[in-house]
């Protein structure tokens, strides 16, 4: 009850701050075109931009709350949190060539979602997107809500759900991690296509036709990248397991006794 | 584990560099340009109503910022991993519960 209230309060305050920042930003810039792997600045009509901001803000508030709780319960998890953020930071800087002859980048949010839960990752993902929007003109402030929702909410939630399911059916850890990162990455780009399709429905054939058009751009390009992201995430998780497996076990990221079972 | 990780790195390299080696005529531009094309096709009258506040003035500056982003992230990852590895080794491979801590 108290948690829900806090979340709501946090959301409202942040909503206000976001509105002020947005207004400030609108004064300073206007019209034109910018590039991004994510939805570009100004490329969502105002109503949709506001809508996705509104949808994303509660997740961000929940994320702040989750991170605060994690850090207060386990101060030693701060480094691991830093690692999750750094991983997303590196991966979204890597624009990788794909079989379609164009480039895109992985998201890197699957690892953090598996370690800290999806809400925490929405905050870290949003920070990465903000950096890219401000310094690299990739994505944008008006579209940050939509981009955060696709990369830092939808992706992590899918990744987390997939990993937990994999644990339930006792799949090997690496299989769970791989699928989580792989499907989380694909989910991000599916949601981006949805967002674009909703904002730009095909004038004659509607939203669905438009969705296939947009996802056609991303889907094929993104599959090999999602594969790469899955492999990279397994790689870093292997090292984590080797050097800091104890903490993963304590945080219930891996089932109790998984370390011992691996040794024995 | 070493062998397994080496295998992963090998597959990764194949996945990433395969397109570069095979598709020679491709421009490898961002998939963002294609999005712009589809928007223009579906809604020719749509004008982006906002421009990026600041854009890197050149491709060089842009690649510098991307490299910086990757370097910062990789630096932190390396630091954390090294910290945990050394911590475990200094503890003689034994964790606070007295169990052997190399998972």
Short mmCIF file of N, CA and C in Angstrom, two decimals, chain B residues 1-101:
data_model
loop_
_atom_site.label_atom_id
_atom_site.label_comp_id
_atom_site.label_asym_id
_atom_site.label_seq_id
_atom_site.Cartn_x
_atom_site.Cartn_y
_atom_site.Cartn_z
N UNK B 1 35.65 -23.89 -18.70
CA UNK B 1 34.97 -22.63 -19.00
C UNK B 1 35.73 -21.83 -20.05
N UNK B 2 37.06 -21.93 -19.97
CA UNK B 2 37.88 -21.16 -20.92
C UNK B 2 37.54 -21.53 -22.36
N UNK B 3 37.42 -22.82 -22.59
CA UNK B 3 37.14 -23.31 -23.93
C UNK B 3 35.76 -22.82 -24.39
N UNK B 4 34.81 -22.93 -23.47
CA UNK B 4 33.43 -22.53 -23.79
C UNK B 4 33.40 -21.05 -24.17
N UNK B 5 34.08 -20.22 -23.37
CA UNK B 5 34.08 -18.78 -23.64
C UNK B 5 34.79 -18.46 -24.94
N UNK B 6 35.87 -19.17 -25.21
CA UNK B 6 36.59 -18.94 -26.46
C UNK B 6 35.69 -19.27 -27.64
N UNK B 7 34.90 -20.32 -27.49
CA UNK B 7 33.97 -20.71 -28.54
C UNK B 7 32.92 -19.62 -28.77
N UNK B 8 32.42 -19.07 -27.66
CA UNK B 8 31.42 -17.99 -27.77
C UNK B 8 32.00 -16.80 -28.52
N UNK B 9 33.25 -16.44 -28.17
CA UNK B 9 33.89 -15.29 -28.82
C UNK B 9 34.06 -15.56 -30.32
N UNK B 10 34.40 -16.79 -30.64
CA UNK B 10 34.58 -17.15 -32.05
C UNK B 10 33.27 -17.00 -32.82
N UNK B 11 32.19 -17.54 -32.25
CA UNK B 11 30.88 -17.45 -32.93
C UNK B 11 30.47 -15.98 -33.06
N UNK B 12 30.73 -15.21 -32.00
CA UNK B 12 30.41 -13.78 -32.02
C UNK B 12 31.10 -13.09 -33.19
N UNK B 13 32.38 -13.35 -33.32
CA UNK B 13 33.16 -12.73 -34.39
C UNK B 13 32.58 -13.12 -35.75
N UNK B 14 32.19 -14.38 -35.88
CA UNK B 14 31.60 -14.83 -37.14
C UNK B 14 30.30 -14.08 -37.44
N UNK B 15 29.42 -14.01 -36.43
CA UNK B 15 28.12 -13.35 -36.61
C UNK B 15 28.31 -11.90 -37.02
N UNK B 16 29.28 -11.23 -36.38
CA UNK B 16 29.46 -9.80 -36.62
C UNK B 16 30.15 -9.51 -37.95
N UNK B 17 31.17 -10.32 -38.27
CA UNK B 17 31.96 -9.97 -39.45
C UNK B 17 31.49 -10.66 -40.73
N UNK B 18 30.62 -11.66 -40.58
CA UNK B 18 30.09 -12.35 -41.75
C UNK B 18 29.45 -11.38 -42.76
N UNK B 19 28.55 -10.49 -42.31
CA UNK B 19 27.92 -9.58 -43.28
C UNK B 19 28.93 -8.71 -44.01
N UNK B 20 29.95 -8.26 -43.30
CA UNK B 20 30.95 -7.38 -43.93
C UNK B 20 31.70 -8.12 -45.03
N UNK B 21 31.96 -9.41 -44.78
CA UNK B 21 32.73 -10.18 -45.74
C UNK B 21 31.87 -10.58 -46.94
N UNK B 22 30.59 -10.84 -46.70
CA UNK B 22 29.75 -11.43 -47.75
C UNK B 22 29.03 -10.39 -48.60
N UNK B 23 28.42 -9.38 -47.93
CA UNK B 23 27.65 -8.40 -48.70
C UNK B 23 28.57 -7.24 -49.02
N UNK B 24 29.12 -7.25 -50.21
CA UNK B 24 30.15 -6.26 -50.52
C UNK B 24 29.56 -4.93 -50.98
N UNK B 25 28.38 -5.00 -51.61
CA UNK B 25 27.85 -3.77 -52.21
C UNK B 25 27.00 -2.94 -51.24
N UNK B 26 26.79 -3.48 -50.01
CA UNK B 26 25.88 -2.79 -49.09
C UNK B 26 26.51 -1.54 -48.50
N UNK B 27 25.68 -0.57 -48.16
CA UNK B 27 26.18 0.67 -47.61
C UNK B 27 26.36 0.64 -46.10
N UNK B 28 25.69 -0.32 -45.44
CA UNK B 28 25.73 -0.44 -43.97
C UNK B 28 25.41 0.87 -43.28
N UNK B 29 24.36 1.52 -43.77
CA UNK B 29 23.89 2.71 -43.07
C UNK B 29 22.96 2.27 -41.95
N UNK B 30 22.55 3.22 -41.13
CA UNK B 30 21.68 2.88 -40.01
C UNK B 30 20.27 2.55 -40.49
N UNK B 31 19.59 1.66 -39.73
CA UNK B 31 18.22 1.32 -40.12
C UNK B 31 17.28 2.50 -39.89
N UNK B 32 17.81 3.56 -39.29
CA UNK B 32 17.00 4.75 -39.05
C UNK B 32 16.60 5.46 -40.34
N UNK B 33 17.53 5.48 -41.30
CA UNK B 33 17.24 6.14 -42.57
C UNK B 33 16.05 5.49 -43.25
N UNK B 34 15.99 4.16 -43.14
CA UNK B 34 14.88 3.42 -43.74
C UNK B 34 13.56 3.81 -43.08
N UNK B 35 13.60 4.00 -41.77
CA UNK B 35 12.38 4.41 -41.05
C UNK B 35 11.87 5.74 -41.59
N UNK B 36 12.80 6.64 -41.78
CA UNK B 36 12.44 7.95 -42.31
C UNK B 36 11.75 7.79 -43.67
N UNK B 37 12.28 6.88 -44.48
CA UNK B 37 11.70 6.64 -45.79
C UNK B 37 10.26 6.15 -45.69
N UNK B 38 10.02 5.21 -44.78
CA UNK B 38 8.67 4.65 -44.65
C UNK B 38 7.70 5.71 -44.14
N UNK B 39 8.16 6.52 -43.19
CA UNK B 39 7.29 7.59 -42.69
C UNK B 39 6.93 8.54 -43.84
N UNK B 40 7.92 8.90 -44.65
CA UNK B 40 7.68 9.80 -45.76
C UNK B 40 6.72 9.18 -46.77
N UNK B 41 6.79 7.85 -46.90
CA UNK B 41 5.94 7.17 -47.86
C UNK B 41 4.48 7.10 -47.35
N UNK B 42 4.34 6.79 -46.06
CA UNK B 42 2.99 6.64 -45.50
C UNK B 42 2.31 7.98 -45.27
N UNK B 43 3.07 8.92 -44.75
CA UNK B 43 2.51 10.24 -44.45
C UNK B 43 3.44 11.31 -45.01
N UNK B 44 3.31 11.55 -46.32
CA UNK B 44 4.26 12.46 -46.99
C UNK B 44 4.25 13.86 -46.40
N UNK B 45 3.14 14.22 -45.74
CA UNK B 45 3.05 15.59 -45.24
C UNK B 45 3.60 15.74 -43.82
N UNK B 46 4.08 14.61 -43.23
CA UNK B 46 4.55 14.71 -41.84
C UNK B 46 5.88 15.45 -41.77
N UNK B 47 5.90 16.45 -40.92
CA UNK B 47 7.15 17.17 -40.69
C UNK B 47 7.58 16.94 -39.25
N UNK B 48 8.78 16.43 -39.03
CA UNK B 48 9.25 16.30 -37.64
C UNK B 48 9.15 17.67 -36.99
N UNK B 49 8.57 17.70 -35.79
CA UNK B 49 8.25 19.00 -35.21
C UNK B 49 9.33 19.47 -34.24
N UNK B 50 10.39 18.65 -34.17
CA UNK B 50 11.43 19.01 -33.22
C UNK B 50 12.78 18.55 -33.78
N UNK B 51 13.79 19.34 -33.53
CA UNK B 51 15.12 18.97 -33.99
C UNK B 51 16.00 18.64 -32.80
N UNK B 52 17.02 17.85 -33.01
CA UNK B 52 17.92 17.55 -31.91
C UNK B 52 18.56 18.86 -31.44
N UNK B 53 18.69 18.97 -30.13
CA UNK B 53 19.23 20.17 -29.53
C UNK B 53 20.65 20.43 -30.00
N UNK B 54 21.41 19.37 -30.04
CA UNK B 54 22.80 19.47 -30.47
C UNK B 54 23.16 18.23 -31.26
N UNK B 55 23.86 18.41 -32.36
CA UNK B 55 24.30 17.26 -33.11
C UNK B 55 25.80 17.30 -33.24
N UNK B 56 26.46 16.15 -33.21
CA UNK B 56 27.91 16.16 -33.42
C UNK B 56 28.19 16.83 -34.75
N UNK B 57 29.09 17.81 -34.77
CA UNK B 57 29.31 18.58 -35.99
C UNK B 57 29.88 17.76 -37.14
N UNK B 58 30.52 16.63 -36.86
CA UNK B 58 31.05 15.84 -37.96
C UNK B 58 31.05 14.36 -37.60
N UNK B 59 31.28 13.52 -38.60
CA UNK B 59 31.35 12.08 -38.36
C UNK B 59 32.46 11.74 -37.39
N UNK B 60 33.55 12.54 -37.45
CA UNK B 60 34.69 12.28 -36.55
C UNK B 60 34.28 12.50 -35.09
N UNK B 61 33.62 13.62 -34.87
CA UNK B 61 33.20 13.93 -33.50
C UNK B 61 32.22 12.87 -33.01
N UNK B 62 31.33 12.45 -33.93
CA UNK B 62 30.35 11.44 -33.56
C UNK B 62 31.04 10.13 -33.18
N UNK B 63 32.01 9.73 -34.00
CA UNK B 63 32.69 8.46 -33.71
C UNK B 63 33.52 8.59 -32.43
N UNK B 64 34.04 9.80 -32.18
CA UNK B 64 34.76 10.03 -30.92
C UNK B 64 33.83 9.78 -29.73
N UNK B 65 32.62 10.33 -29.82
CA UNK B 65 31.68 10.19 -28.70
C UNK B 65 31.23 8.74 -28.53
N UNK B 66 31.05 8.04 -29.66
CA UNK B 66 30.68 6.63 -29.56
C UNK B 66 31.82 5.81 -28.95
N UNK B 67 33.04 6.12 -29.39
CA UNK B 67 34.20 5.41 -28.85
C UNK B 67 34.34 5.69 -27.36
N UNK B 68 34.10 6.95 -27.00
CA UNK B 68 34.17 7.33 -25.59
C UNK B 68 33.15 6.54 -24.77
N UNK B 69 31.94 6.44 -25.32
CA UNK B 69 30.88 5.71 -24.63
C UNK B 69 31.28 4.25 -24.41
N UNK B 70 31.81 3.63 -25.47
CA UNK B 70 32.21 2.22 -25.35
C UNK B 70 33.38 2.07 -24.40
N UNK B 71 34.34 3.01 -24.49
CA UNK B 71 35.53 2.91 -23.65
C UNK B 71 35.19 3.06 -22.17
N UNK B 72 34.33 4.03 -21.88
CA UNK B 72 33.93 4.23 -20.48
C UNK B 72 33.26 2.97 -19.93
N UNK B 73 32.32 2.45 -20.70
CA UNK B 73 31.60 1.26 -20.25
C UNK B 73 32.53 0.08 -20.07
N UNK B 74 33.39 -0.15 -21.07
CA UNK B 74 34.30 -1.29 -21.00
C UNK B 74 35.28 -1.12 -19.85
N UNK B 75 35.71 0.12 -19.61
CA UNK B 75 36.62 0.38 -18.50
C UNK B 75 36.01 -0.03 -17.17
N UNK B 76 34.78 0.37 -16.97
CA UNK B 76 34.10 0.01 -15.72
C UNK B 76 33.94 -1.50 -15.60
N UNK B 77 33.54 -2.13 -16.70
CA UNK B 77 33.34 -3.59 -16.65
C UNK B 77 34.65 -4.28 -16.28
N UNK B 78 35.74 -3.84 -16.91
CA UNK B 78 37.05 -4.44 -16.62
C UNK B 78 37.44 -4.23 -15.17
N UNK B 79 37.20 -3.03 -14.68
CA UNK B 79 37.53 -2.71 -13.29
C UNK B 79 36.77 -3.62 -12.32
N UNK B 80 35.46 -3.72 -12.55
CA UNK B 80 34.63 -4.53 -11.65
C UNK B 80 35.06 -6.00 -11.68
N UNK B 81 35.25 -6.52 -12.88
CA UNK B 81 35.62 -7.93 -13.02
C UNK B 81 36.96 -8.20 -12.34
N UNK B 82 37.91 -7.29 -12.57
CA UNK B 82 39.23 -7.45 -11.96
C UNK B 82 39.14 -7.41 -10.44
N UNK B 83 38.31 -6.50 -9.96
CA UNK B 83 38.10 -6.36 -8.52
C UNK B 83 37.59 -7.66 -7.91
N UNK B 84 36.56 -8.21 -8.55
CA UNK B 84 35.97 -9.44 -8.00
C UNK B 84 36.94 -10.62 -8.09
N UNK B 85 37.65 -10.67 -9.20
CA UNK B 85 38.57 -11.79 -9.40
C UNK B 85 39.68 -11.75 -8.35
N UNK B 86 40.26 -10.53 -8.19
CA UNK B 86 41.37 -10.42 -7.23
C UNK B 86 40.88 -10.64 -5.80
N UNK B 87 39.69 -10.14 -5.51
CA UNK B 87 39.14 -10.29 -4.18
C UNK B 87 38.99 -11.77 -3.84
N UNK B 88 38.50 -12.51 -4.81
CA UNK B 88 38.31 -13.94 -4.59
C UNK B 88 39.65 -14.64 -4.39
N UNK B 89 40.62 -14.23 -5.21
CA UNK B 89 41.92 -14.90 -5.11
C UNK B 89 42.66 -14.54 -3.83
N UNK B 90 42.53 -13.27 -3.43
CA UNK B 90 43.18 -12.85 -2.19
C UNK B 90 42.59 -13.56 -0.98
N UNK B 91 41.29 -13.88 -1.09
CA UNK B 91 40.64 -14.60 0.01
C UNK B 91 40.98 -16.08 -0.05
N UNK B 92 41.89 -16.43 -0.91
CA UNK B 92 42.30 -17.83 -1.02
C UNK B 92 41.21 -18.69 -1.63
N UNK B 93 40.35 -18.03 -2.43
CA UNK B 93 39.28 -18.79 -3.07
C UNK B 93 38.23 -19.25 -2.10
N UNK B 94 38.23 -18.64 -0.89
CA UNK B 94 37.24 -19.04 0.10
C UNK B 94 36.35 -17.85 0.43
N UNK B 95 35.05 -18.04 0.41
CA UNK B 95 34.16 -16.93 0.68
C UNK B 95 33.90 -16.79 2.18
N UNK B 96 33.01 -15.85 2.52
CA UNK B 96 32.78 -15.55 3.94
C UNK B 96 32.16 -16.72 4.69
N UNK B 97 31.58 -17.67 3.97
CA UNK B 97 31.00 -18.83 4.64
C UNK B 97 32.02 -19.96 4.75
N UNK B 98 33.26 -19.70 4.33
CA UNK B 98 34.28 -20.73 4.40
C UNK B 98 34.18 -21.75 3.28
N UNK B 99 33.26 -21.47 2.32
CA UNK B 99 33.15 -22.40 1.20
C UNK B 99 34.09 -21.96 0.09
N UNK B 100 34.46 -22.88 -0.73
CA UNK B 100 35.31 -22.53 -1.85
C UNK B 100 34.47 -21.69 -2.82
N UNK B 101 34.97 -20.52 -3.16
CA UNK B 101 34.09 -19.56 -3.82
C UNK B 101 34.23 -19.48 -5.33
#
